[in-house]
PDB file of C-alpha atoms in Angstrom:
ATOM      1  CA  ALA A 107     -25.294 -53.677 -44.389  1.00 75.00           C
ATOM      2  CA  ASP A 108     -25.908 -56.503 -41.952  1.00 85.00           C
ATOM      3  CA  VAL A 109     -28.536 -56.283 -39.228  1.00 89.00           C
ATOM      4  CA  TYR A 110     -28.089 -57.960 -35.837  1.00 91.00           C
ATOM      5  CA  ASN A 111     -31.148 -58.310 -33.584  1.00 90.00           C
ATOM      6  CA  VAL A 112     -30.290 -58.936 -29.944  1.00 92.00           C
ATOM      7  CA  ASP A 113     -32.369 -59.036 -26.772  1.00 88.00           C
ATOM      8  CA  SER A 114     -30.774 -58.183 -23.456  1.00 87.00           C
ATOM      9  CA  MET A 115     -32.271 -58.257 -19.989  1.00 85.00           C
ATOM     10  CA  GLU A 116     -32.629 -54.976 -18.103  1.00 84.00           C
ATOM     11  CA  ASN A 117     -30.830 -56.499 -15.120  1.00 87.00           C
ATOM     12  CA  ALA A 118     -27.825 -57.636 -17.200  1.00 92.00           C
ATOM     13  CA  GLN A 119     -24.561 -56.850 -15.428  1.00 95.00           C
ATOM     14  CA  VAL A 120     -22.107 -54.225 -16.646  1.00 96.00           C
ATOM     15  CA  GLY A 121     -19.553 -56.089 -18.769  1.00 97.00           C
ATOM     16  CA  THR A 122     -22.102 -58.571 -20.133  1.00 96.00           C
ATOM     17  CA  PHE A 123     -21.454 -59.705 -23.710  1.00 97.00           C
ATOM     18  CA  VAL A 124     -24.179 -58.482 -26.090  1.00 96.00           C
ATOM     19  CA  VAL A 125     -23.118 -59.418 -29.620  1.00 96.00           C
ATOM     20  CA  LEU A 126     -20.105 -59.872 -31.878  1.00 97.00           C
ATOM     21  CA  VAL A 127     -20.342 -57.926 -35.139  1.00 96.00           C
ATOM     22  CA  ASN A 128     -18.170 -58.957 -38.031  1.00 94.00           C
ATOM     23  CA  ALA A 129     -16.759 -57.326 -41.137  1.00 92.00           C
ATOM     24  CA  THR A 130     -14.161 -58.691 -43.519  1.00 87.00           C
ATOM     25  CA  ASP A 131     -11.721 -57.137 -45.937  1.00 84.00           C
ATOM     26  CA  ILE A 132     -10.096 -58.888 -48.878  1.00 85.00           C
ATOM     27  CA  ASP A 133      -6.762 -57.125 -48.301  1.00 82.00           C
ATOM     28  CA  ASP A 134      -3.927 -58.989 -46.605  1.00 79.00           C
ATOM     29  CA  GLY A 135      -1.894 -57.880 -43.604  1.00 82.00           C
ATOM     30  CA  GLU A 136      -2.307 -54.439 -42.072  1.00 83.00           C
ATOM     31  CA  ASN A 137      -4.496 -53.214 -44.954  1.00 83.00           C
ATOM     32  CA  GLY A 138      -7.002 -55.951 -44.119  1.00 83.00           C
ATOM     33  CA  THR A 139      -7.311 -54.988 -40.465  1.00 90.00           C
ATOM     34  CA  VAL A 140     -10.847 -53.833 -39.603  1.00 93.00           C
ATOM     35  CA  ILE A 141     -11.514 -51.235 -36.890  1.00 94.00           C
ATOM     36  CA  TYR A 142     -14.988 -51.049 -35.314  1.00 96.00           C
ATOM     37  CA  SER A 143     -16.768 -48.130 -33.642  1.00 97.00           C
ATOM     38  CA  ILE A 144     -20.297 -47.290 -32.485  1.00 97.00           C
ATOM     39  CA  VAL A 145     -21.320 -44.166 -34.402  1.00 96.00           C
ATOM     40  CA  ASP A 146     -24.993 -43.739 -33.455  1.00 95.00           C
ATOM     41  CA  GLY A 147     -27.656 -44.860 -30.997  1.00 94.00           C
ATOM     42  CA  ASN A 148     -25.449 -45.352 -27.960  1.00 95.00           C
ATOM     43  CA  HIS A 149     -27.619 -43.350 -25.540  1.00 92.00           C
ATOM     44  CA  ASN A 150     -25.911 -42.609 -22.222  1.00 92.00           C
ATOM     45  CA  ASP A 151     -22.849 -44.512 -23.531  1.00 95.00           C
ATOM     46  CA  SER A 152     -24.583 -47.703 -22.429  1.00 95.00           C
ATOM     47  CA  PHE A 153     -22.457 -49.948 -24.659  1.00 97.00           C
ATOM     48  CA  VAL A 154     -18.805 -50.303 -25.605  1.00 98.00           C
ATOM     49  CA  ILE A 155     -17.309 -52.000 -28.650  1.00 98.00           C
ATOM     50  CA  SER A 156     -13.864 -53.523 -28.992  1.00 98.00           C
ATOM     51  CA  PRO A 157     -12.264 -51.656 -31.902  1.00 97.00           C
ATOM     52  CA  SER A 158     -10.189 -54.702 -32.800  1.00 95.00           C
ATOM     53  CA  ASN A 159     -12.768 -57.514 -32.823  1.00 96.00           C
ATOM     54  CA  GLY A 160     -16.300 -56.032 -32.828  1.00 97.00           C
ATOM     55  CA  THR A 161     -17.408 -57.377 -29.443  1.00 98.00           C
ATOM     56  CA  ILE A 162     -20.184 -55.216 -27.970  1.00 97.00           C
ATOM     57  CA  MET A 163     -20.646 -55.271 -24.199  1.00 97.00           C
ATOM     58  CA  ILE A 164     -22.790 -53.413 -21.670  1.00 96.00           C
ATOM     59  CA  LEU A 165     -20.911 -50.443 -20.210  1.00 97.00           C
ATOM     60  CA  ARG A 166     -23.667 -48.925 -18.022  1.00 95.00           C
ATOM     61  CA  SER A 167     -26.772 -50.354 -16.372  1.00 93.00           C
ATOM     62  CA  LEU A 168     -29.736 -50.513 -18.759  1.00 91.00           C
ATOM     63  CA  ASP A 169     -32.986 -48.846 -17.716  1.00 88.00           C
ATOM     64  CA  ARG A 170     -36.050 -49.745 -19.811  1.00 87.00           C
ATOM     65  CA  GLU A 171     -37.952 -46.814 -18.306  1.00 89.00           C
ATOM     66  CA  THR A 172     -35.428 -44.452 -19.894  1.00 87.00           C
ATOM     67  CA  HIS A 173     -34.792 -46.364 -23.146  1.00 87.00           C
ATOM     68  CA  THR A 174     -37.002 -49.268 -24.159  1.00 89.00           C
ATOM     69  CA  ALA A 175     -34.750 -50.180 -27.088  1.00 91.00           C
ATOM     70  CA  PHE A 176     -31.351 -49.332 -28.512  1.00 93.00           C
ATOM     71  CA  ASN A 177     -30.571 -49.222 -32.216  1.00 94.00           C
ATOM     72  CA  LEU A 178     -26.812 -49.036 -32.495  1.00 95.00           C
ATOM     73  CA  THR A 179     -25.057 -48.118 -35.716  1.00 95.00           C
ATOM     74  CA  VAL A 180     -21.602 -49.657 -35.971  1.00 96.00           C
ATOM     75  CA  MET A 181     -18.982 -48.565 -38.488  1.00 95.00           C
ATOM     76  CA  ALA A 182     -16.263 -50.906 -39.694  1.00 94.00           C
ATOM     77  CA  ILE A 183     -13.291 -49.251 -41.377  1.00 91.00           C
ATOM     78  CA  ASP A 184     -10.468 -51.134 -43.012  1.00 87.00           C
ATOM     79  CA  ASN A 185      -6.866 -50.093 -42.506  1.00 82.00           C
ATOM     80  CA  GLY A 186      -6.214 -49.638 -46.227  1.00 76.00           C
ATOM     81  CA  THR A 187      -5.083 -46.427 -47.858  1.00 70.00           C
ATOM     82  CA  LEU A 188      -8.382 -45.696 -49.638  1.00 62.00           C
ATOM     83  CA  ARG A 189     -11.120 -44.082 -47.528  1.00 54.00           C
ATOM     84  CA  GLY A 190     -14.640 -42.922 -48.219  1.00 53.00           C
ATOM     85  CA  PRO A 191     -17.128 -45.190 -49.951  1.00 52.00           C
ATOM     86  CA  TYR A 192     -15.310 -48.269 -48.715  1.00 56.00           C
ATOM     87  CA  ASN A 193     -16.545 -47.872 -45.123  1.00 59.00           C
ATOM     88  CA  SER A 194     -19.487 -49.975 -43.978  1.00 56.00           C
ATOM     89  CA  THR A 195     -22.090 -49.416 -41.292  1.00 57.00           C
ATOM     90  CA  THR A 196     -24.650 -51.782 -39.823  1.00 54.00           C
TER      91      THR A 196
END
């Protein structure tokens, strides 16, 4: 699993780009399509991820008095027919 460390300012505007996560699949075509989701750590739904490209952006104002840090877990699932141990989280 990859780890991305990102700092963001408390006064960052809603819609601000945070980070682009990336996963690859060796399959071609539709089976190689990767779908991203935030599966843990998204307190107050403060962030949103693009399912198609892994871009994470700020969805709600950040308040360091409420949460001093966020540790998001992102899952990347390929569009292949096999499921289970082939999923990856970071």
